[in-house]
Amino acid sequence: MTLPANLPPDFRAAARDFADSLRASFASGMPAQPEDQLKGPVQALLKTVTSGVLTKTEAQVDALGGRPDIGVEVGKALCGFVELKAPGLGAQTKKLKGRDKAQWEKFSALPNILYTDALEWALYRTGAQTEQDKKPILIRLDGLMEKGAASLDDDTLAALHTLLLDFLSWKPIVPHEPRKLAETLAPLCRLLRADVFAAVEREGSALALLCAEIRQYLFPHADHAQFADIYAQTFTYALLLARLSGEDDLTAAHAADRLDSGHGLLAQTLRILTQPQARAEIETAVGVLERVIGAVDPAKLAKRGDPWLYFYEDFLAAYDPNLRRQSGSYYTPQEVIACQVALVSELLSEHFGKRHTFADEGVTFLDSSAGTAAYPLAAIESALRLVEQREGKGSVPGYATRCANQVYAFELQVGPYAVAHLRLTKLFKDAGATLPADGLHVLLTDTLESPYSDPPQPPLFGRLLTDEQRRANRVKAEQPVFVCMGNPPYFRE
């Protein structure tokens, strides 16, 4: 039979070796885990499909909820994962039961994972099996265990080669519409949360130790589930903020370096959360988020107007609707905010003599539950428009600098806190403002917590975290507030 044009000879030879080695392994009476016997042959086969393939077997830790058996890089970039099953279980996830089914429910968030039991091969993208002519693609190697290489024909090998090449050619396709981007990131963040929770529950794990340390000086009341949520959202939004701040080579380390200027707390928190030992326990989810967020195109997002207007609400609705209800994360329509800002502006101007409203001297503004800073943004934009009308465009930077020093925002959840930083930083920079020497006054804190509590002195690496708490406490205890405005969290049935 003539070789199909797209079937390289070295792949055909590797496939024959793959088949013969498995036939010999499973014919042996030596006891061994079936999946372990597939690892080496599958890795060897993948490396003949295209150049630059690097594979890494993942250590399985039951308490972590399982990881895919093989991680795959192509050209030093994460490509995807391979999950191996005992021959006979198949590669069709809809037929899985028990532990394998529960595992698939977790892995279905991965954007590129290959399932195989050596006899069947199927490729899944974010839970959906790849298709051809609207039919799921399933490659079957019938008779492999009995006949070895003699069971292979070139048409089947060509189909397998095409499937593997599709797997190894994966590149993230990230939506440019904010709501769809939020819905893309939500399941990956949820996957990270599940991995973190499983690790924290395992006594003696690096993440369990890290959780205990962080609780001492930042989130003292957080249980394991809340810590896992804080970790996952912090990681996701810190990466996103770094990407939108111009970081092209997106890794957690590079993201932290990028965030050092202007977002020091997030930068240091990211470094703490991704210490090597902790990261190793959740590498699958971390690596996927780095690759996907690294493909976000900031310029295309910006073409849609303000991409962050309802981004966090959309994200939370897809990530965890129950958490959204519990945290009261529902956003006030812009029309309502504009109306409230106009009413307060009129009061400031006509009854308090503040001609430039929120940009006048002494008008300290506080949003005590800022979310993504919708109220501060609307107030500042309104005031700066008034300044430009009355004083001219050249006066705007000075008044914007005053606003940057007089506007305060408290937020408890890390996700909206990061977005608030992003939006306010952009607004002030676009207006030509000089930011406060101590950074934006967007503070990660519980508004209802006593201003007279003093967090314990942390190790050097965590000092920024407790400095943030002390800054918030000083505002609560000492800062006179002229306008308090916002939409506090509320319960919605």
XYZ file of C-alpha atoms in Angstrom:
493
model
C 0.000 0.000 0.000
C 1.279 3.484 -0.856
C 1.859 5.716 2.149
C -0.583 8.634 2.374
C 1.158 11.919 1.563
C 0.677 13.324 5.066
C 2.129 10.309 6.898
C 5.866 10.721 7.591
C 7.846 7.462 7.423
C 9.346 7.982 10.888
C 5.841 8.237 12.370
C 4.851 4.978 10.710
C 7.944 3.282 12.142
C 7.276 4.774 15.594
C 3.658 3.595 15.438
C 4.785 0.076 14.666
C 7.213 0.184 17.617
C 4.402 1.570 19.781
C 2.082 -1.288 18.843
C 4.683 -4.035 19.295
C 5.904 -2.707 22.655
C 2.361 -2.591 24.037
C 1.556 -6.068 22.771
C 4.684 -7.354 24.556
C 4.006 -5.407 27.766
C 0.428 -6.570 28.153
C 1.294 -10.150 27.198
C 3.683 -10.269 30.156
C 2.322 -11.652 33.399
C 4.272 -9.080 35.438
C 1.843 -6.984 37.543
C 1.825 -3.255 36.699
C -0.563 -0.357 36.458
C -2.057 -0.411 32.921
C -1.808 3.381 32.527
C 1.880 3.341 33.542
C 2.640 0.886 30.753
C 1.225 3.361 28.231
C 3.254 6.385 29.321
C 6.585 5.667 27.673
C 5.186 4.419 24.336
C 2.727 7.331 24.045
C 5.464 9.867 24.816
C 7.753 8.323 22.205
C 4.983 8.371 19.588
C 4.121 12.042 20.202
C 7.735 13.114 19.669
C 7.696 11.806 16.071
C 4.631 13.808 15.006
C 6.330 17.207 14.828
C 9.523 18.889 16.008
C 10.057 20.517 19.387
C 7.801 18.190 21.389
C 8.639 17.862 25.090
C 6.591 15.575 27.331
C 6.457 15.331 31.098
C 4.694 12.693 33.145
C 2.648 14.090 35.998
C 2.954 12.634 39.485
C -0.465 11.405 40.532
C -1.601 12.468 44.005
C -5.030 11.133 44.870
C -5.645 13.855 47.442
C -5.196 16.500 44.748
C -8.045 15.123 42.721
C -5.784 13.784 39.991
C -3.833 15.370 37.170
C -3.573 14.439 33.509
C -0.929 11.752 33.047
C 1.254 13.636 30.567
C 1.893 17.343 30.064
C 3.037 18.360 26.585
C 5.035 21.351 25.367
C 5.774 22.284 21.766
C 8.480 24.852 21.091
C 8.825 25.479 24.864
C 5.154 26.536 25.124
C 2.473 24.541 26.912
C 0.367 22.716 24.351
C -1.962 20.405 26.259
C -2.340 17.202 28.214
C -2.790 13.489 27.653
C -4.980 11.368 29.911
C -4.322 7.637 29.775
C -6.848 4.926 30.570
C -6.461 1.189 30.965
C -6.938 -0.584 27.612
C -10.610 -1.397 27.218
C -11.946 1.707 28.984
C -11.953 3.642 25.738
C -11.486 7.349 25.018
C -15.148 8.385 24.931
C -15.668 10.436 28.081
C -19.468 10.116 27.923
C -19.025 6.414 28.772
C -16.833 6.981 31.833
C -18.138 6.041 35.273
C -17.300 6.571 38.913
C -13.906 8.107 39.626
C -13.069 8.446 35.929
C -16.291 10.377 35.319
C -15.633 12.695 38.270
C -12.117 13.248 36.991
C -13.451 14.135 33.534
C -15.793 16.725 35.035
C -12.658 18.481 36.251
C -10.532 17.961 33.137
C -13.322 19.152 30.835
C -12.263 22.737 31.600
C -8.926 22.131 29.874
C -8.782 23.630 26.383
C -6.726 20.809 24.831
C -6.636 17.276 26.245
C -6.138 13.969 24.461
C -7.781 10.847 25.899
C -6.530 7.390 24.970
C -6.487 3.813 26.201
C -4.126 2.946 23.282
C -7.020 1.292 21.429
C -9.111 4.483 21.117
C -7.990 8.100 20.710
C -10.115 11.235 21.061
C -9.303 14.922 21.387
C -11.333 17.314 23.564
C -11.388 21.105 23.597
C -12.998 22.627 26.707
C -15.207 19.569 27.151
C -16.227 19.125 23.511
C -14.889 16.279 21.360
C -13.379 17.473 18.082
C -15.488 16.747 15.010
C -15.285 16.223 11.283
C -18.390 16.724 9.175
C -20.305 17.218 12.434
C -19.298 13.756 13.683
C -17.018 13.176 16.708
C -13.520 12.082 15.680
C -12.600 8.754 17.282
C -9.571 6.780 16.108
C -9.675 3.042 16.792
C -6.648 0.718 16.636
C -8.483 -2.613 16.602
C -6.443 -5.746 17.318
C -3.495 -3.750 18.670
C -2.932 -5.877 21.776
C -3.247 -9.194 19.933
C -1.371 -8.467 16.691
C 0.869 -5.478 17.461
C 2.185 -3.716 14.358
C 0.433 -6.210 12.083
C -2.902 -4.680 13.117
C -2.050 -1.243 11.721
C -3.015 -0.029 8.282
C -1.870 3.190 6.691
C -5.309 4.802 6.501
C -5.790 4.394 10.255
C -2.274 5.671 10.935
C -2.903 8.684 8.715
C -6.059 9.485 10.691
C -4.167 9.088 13.984
C -1.322 11.282 12.747
C -3.814 13.992 11.749
C -5.465 13.865 15.189
C -2.122 14.060 17.010
C -0.945 16.909 14.787
C -4.167 18.781 15.582
C -3.490 18.208 19.272
C 0.117 19.403 19.052
C -0.776 22.434 16.908
C -3.149 23.934 19.466
C -2.966 27.664 20.069
C -5.359 29.530 22.351
C -8.130 31.379 20.554
C -9.236 34.000 23.044
C -12.418 36.039 22.478
C -12.112 39.795 21.984
C -15.555 40.501 23.418
C -15.321 41.075 27.199
C -18.274 38.927 28.215
C -17.038 35.953 26.200
C -13.534 36.423 27.601
C -14.991 36.323 31.112
C -16.829 33.110 30.235
C -13.611 31.616 28.803
C -11.535 32.369 31.895
C -14.179 31.350 34.451
C -13.913 27.530 34.063
C -10.102 27.702 34.063
C -10.168 29.753 37.250
C -12.619 27.226 38.707
C -10.199 24.412 37.797
C -7.410 26.226 39.628
C -9.657 26.746 42.653
C -10.425 23.008 42.794
C -6.732 22.098 42.608
C -5.806 24.606 45.312
C -8.581 23.386 47.615
C -7.523 19.755 47.204
C -3.899 20.661 47.945
C -4.787 22.733 51.010
C -6.869 19.868 52.367
C -3.813 17.607 52.205
C -1.946 17.934 55.487
C 1.669 18.961 55.053
C 1.321 20.181 51.462
C 3.135 23.357 50.468
C -0.183 25.091 49.813
C -1.535 24.052 53.224
C 1.483 25.682 54.865
C 1.131 28.754 52.657
C -2.565 29.019 53.524
C -1.765 28.975 57.239
C 0.882 31.676 56.828
C -1.299 34.005 54.748
C -4.231 33.658 57.159
C -2.058 35.073 59.924
C -1.705 38.477 58.314
C -4.220 38.994 55.514
C -7.326 36.777 55.576
C -7.647 35.570 59.179
C -11.219 34.328 58.808
C -10.813 32.454 55.512
C -11.487 28.724 55.582
C -9.877 26.355 53.066
C -12.569 26.892 50.438
C -12.349 30.670 50.757
C -8.558 30.566 50.575
C -8.757 28.476 47.396
C -11.138 31.020 45.886
C -8.889 33.930 46.884
C -5.889 32.155 45.386
C -7.604 31.337 42.089
C -9.080 34.794 41.547
C -5.887 36.581 42.587
C -3.818 34.530 40.178
C -6.254 34.940 37.288
C -6.726 38.676 37.671
C -3.079 39.443 38.383
C -2.118 37.681 35.141
C -4.854 39.512 33.243
C -3.806 42.877 34.658
C -0.167 42.213 33.726
C -1.146 41.221 30.180
C -3.216 44.365 29.751
C -0.316 46.381 31.180
C 1.851 45.215 28.286
C 3.483 41.957 29.407
C 4.042 39.798 26.324
C 5.990 36.876 27.835
C 3.317 35.997 30.350
C 4.375 33.844 33.273
C 3.589 34.379 36.940
C 7.146 35.651 37.546
C 7.072 38.080 34.621
C 3.572 39.213 35.581
C 4.768 40.073 39.091
C 7.677 42.079 37.681
C 5.312 43.962 35.363
C 2.917 44.764 38.230
C 5.619 46.112 40.547
C 5.075 49.601 39.174
C 1.654 50.761 40.286
C 0.275 47.478 41.577
C 2.822 46.461 44.207
C 0.430 44.547 46.442
C -0.773 42.318 43.616
C 2.810 41.779 42.451
C 3.977 40.665 45.871
C 0.878 38.557 46.487
C 1.428 36.793 43.169
C 5.044 36.018 44.108
C 3.965 34.596 47.449
C 1.179 32.465 45.992
C 3.351 30.984 43.244
C 6.405 29.959 45.231
C 7.926 26.947 43.421
C 6.821 24.269 45.897
C 3.255 25.571 45.951
C 3.078 25.987 42.198
C 4.277 22.418 41.613
C 1.105 21.118 43.295
C -1.202 22.961 40.875
C 0.960 23.191 37.742
C -1.712 21.969 35.329
C -4.214 24.761 35.988
C -1.527 27.416 36.430
C 0.145 26.580 33.125
C -3.122 26.658 31.200
C -4.107 30.063 32.589
C -0.699 31.502 31.723
C -1.000 30.269 28.142
C -4.619 31.377 27.615
C -4.325 34.818 29.233
C -1.057 35.304 27.365
C -3.085 35.144 24.137
C -5.408 38.011 25.137
C -5.130 40.944 22.710
C -5.400 44.191 24.738
C -5.830 46.377 21.647
C -8.780 44.385 20.341
C -10.438 44.400 23.759
C -10.073 48.173 23.970
C -11.946 48.615 20.671
C -15.120 47.501 22.436
C -15.133 50.563 24.709
C -14.550 49.994 28.414
C -14.171 46.186 28.558
C -14.377 46.160 32.344
C -17.762 47.801 32.792
C -19.522 44.533 33.662
C -16.585 42.137 33.278
C -16.426 40.935 36.862
C -20.173 40.432 37.107
C -20.086 38.331 33.926
C -17.051 36.433 35.185
C -18.601 35.668 38.557
C -21.881 34.546 36.970
C -19.955 31.936 34.949
C -17.388 31.125 37.645
C -19.663 30.634 40.645
C -23.272 31.928 40.641
C -23.676 31.017 44.328
C -20.634 33.087 45.264
C -22.084 35.948 43.269
C -25.286 35.810 45.299
C -23.478 35.402 48.620
C -21.133 38.319 47.955
C -23.888 40.569 46.586
C -21.893 41.214 43.413
C -24.562 42.889 41.323
C -23.689 46.048 39.487
C -25.670 49.248 39.368
C -26.684 50.312 35.834
C -24.538 53.147 34.478
C -27.648 55.306 34.061
C -28.357 55.075 37.802
C -24.741 55.842 38.698
C -24.741 58.848 36.348
C -27.927 60.143 37.946
C -26.529 59.809 41.475
C -23.237 61.448 40.478
C -25.158 64.365 38.923
C -27.247 64.844 42.091
C -24.215 64.821 44.383
C -22.335 67.156 41.997
C -25.194 69.636 42.234
C -25.158 69.440 46.035
C -21.395 69.976 46.151
C -21.563 72.959 43.817
C -24.677 74.737 45.063
C -24.707 73.952 48.785
C -21.032 73.487 49.671
C -19.376 75.921 47.288
C -17.330 73.217 45.571
C -17.213 74.706 42.072
C -15.358 71.747 40.550
C -17.359 69.184 42.554
C -15.334 65.986 43.147
C -12.124 67.639 41.892
C -12.285 70.523 44.417
C -9.888 70.745 47.311
C -11.075 68.915 50.397
C -13.650 66.721 48.656
C -12.446 63.339 49.883
C -14.439 60.597 48.187
C -14.865 57.067 49.561
C -16.582 54.068 48.031
C -16.597 51.533 50.841
C -17.547 48.590 48.608
C -16.013 49.664 45.339
C -16.269 46.535 43.214
C -14.607 47.472 39.933
C -14.720 51.202 40.797
C -17.815 52.185 38.804
C -18.748 54.999 41.227
C -15.271 56.554 41.630
C -14.756 56.429 37.874
C -18.063 58.136 37.137
C -17.433 60.812 39.769
C -13.906 61.582 38.540
C -14.896 61.626 34.868
C -17.793 63.982 35.647
C -15.545 66.367 37.582
C -12.779 66.403 34.971
C -15.282 67.165 32.189
C -16.451 70.132 34.252
C -12.859 71.282 34.783
C -12.133 71.149 31.059
C -15.284 73.146 30.260
C -14.535 75.855 32.816
C -10.742 75.993 33.028
C -9.554 74.510 29.736
C -7.844 71.250 28.845
C -4.501 72.349 30.288
C -5.949 72.382 33.796
C -7.115 68.781 33.710
C -3.835 67.056 34.814
C -3.596 69.146 37.991
C -7.170 68.498 39.013
C -6.814 64.815 38.085
C -3.792 64.626 40.397
C -5.912 66.115 43.181
C -8.605 63.500 42.530
C -5.998 60.725 42.667
C -5.031 61.905 46.145
C -8.590 62.412 47.404
C -10.355 59.309 46.090
C -10.431 56.157 48.243
C -11.956 52.776 47.459
C -12.297 49.698 49.690
C -12.855 46.231 48.225
C -12.756 42.812 49.864
C -12.684 40.538 46.805
C -9.410 40.267 44.930
C -10.919 40.039 41.442
C -12.791 43.355 41.413
C -9.956 44.936 43.436
C -7.549 44.152 40.576
C -9.983 45.493 37.973
C -10.534 48.676 40.014
C -6.758 49.210 40.030
C -6.640 48.752 36.281
C -9.514 51.114 35.476
C -8.506 53.932 37.830
C -4.857 53.758 36.798
C -5.850 54.100 33.147
C -8.220 56.994 33.855
C -5.614 58.979 35.811
C -2.813 58.312 33.329
C -5.019 59.294 30.383
C -5.835 62.537 32.211
C -2.134 63.272 32.780
C -2.298 62.901 36.570
C 0.605 62.204 38.877
C -0.324 59.222 41.030
C 0.123 59.367 44.822
C 3.582 58.443 46.064
C 2.096 55.609 48.117
C 0.097 54.300 45.150
C -3.584 54.380 44.312
C -5.911 54.507 47.280
C -7.681 51.323 46.208
C -7.314 49.138 49.266
C -7.932 45.426 49.759
C -9.789 45.392 53.057
C -12.982 44.497 54.889
C -14.794 47.800 55.410
C -16.543 46.457 58.521
C -13.345 45.310 60.216
C -12.158 47.458 63.126
C -9.665 50.180 62.183
C -7.885 49.603 65.487
C -6.796 46.046 64.828
C -3.133 45.619 63.999
C -2.084 42.697 61.813
C 0.886 40.696 63.106
C 4.312 41.501 61.706
C 4.838 39.104 58.811
C 8.012 37.748 57.293
C 9.806 40.176 54.976
C 8.158 38.718 51.852
C 4.697 39.530 53.202
C 5.274 43.028 54.481
C 3.400 44.701 51.631
C 0.301 42.718 52.535
C 0.165 44.003 56.105
C 1.150 47.505 54.994
C -2.035 47.466 52.915
C -4.096 46.608 55.984
C -2.495 49.387 57.986
C -3.151 51.892 55.185
C -6.803 50.882 55.182
C -7.027 51.141 58.971
C -5.569 54.660 58.903
C -8.188 55.732 56.360
C -10.979 54.238 58.489
C -9.737 55.819 61.719
C -8.286 59.154 60.619
C -9.342 60.280 57.133
C -12.223 62.806 57.054
C -14.596 61.806 54.251
C -16.645 64.456 52.436
C -18.590 62.126 50.104
C -19.330 58.457 50.744
C -20.945 56.949 47.706
C -21.397 53.505 46.214
C -23.521 50.399 45.983
C -22.944 48.095 48.978
C -23.273 44.317 48.575
C -26.770 42.996 49.031
C -28.530 39.661 49.018
C -30.673 38.846 46.008
C -33.029 35.863 45.844
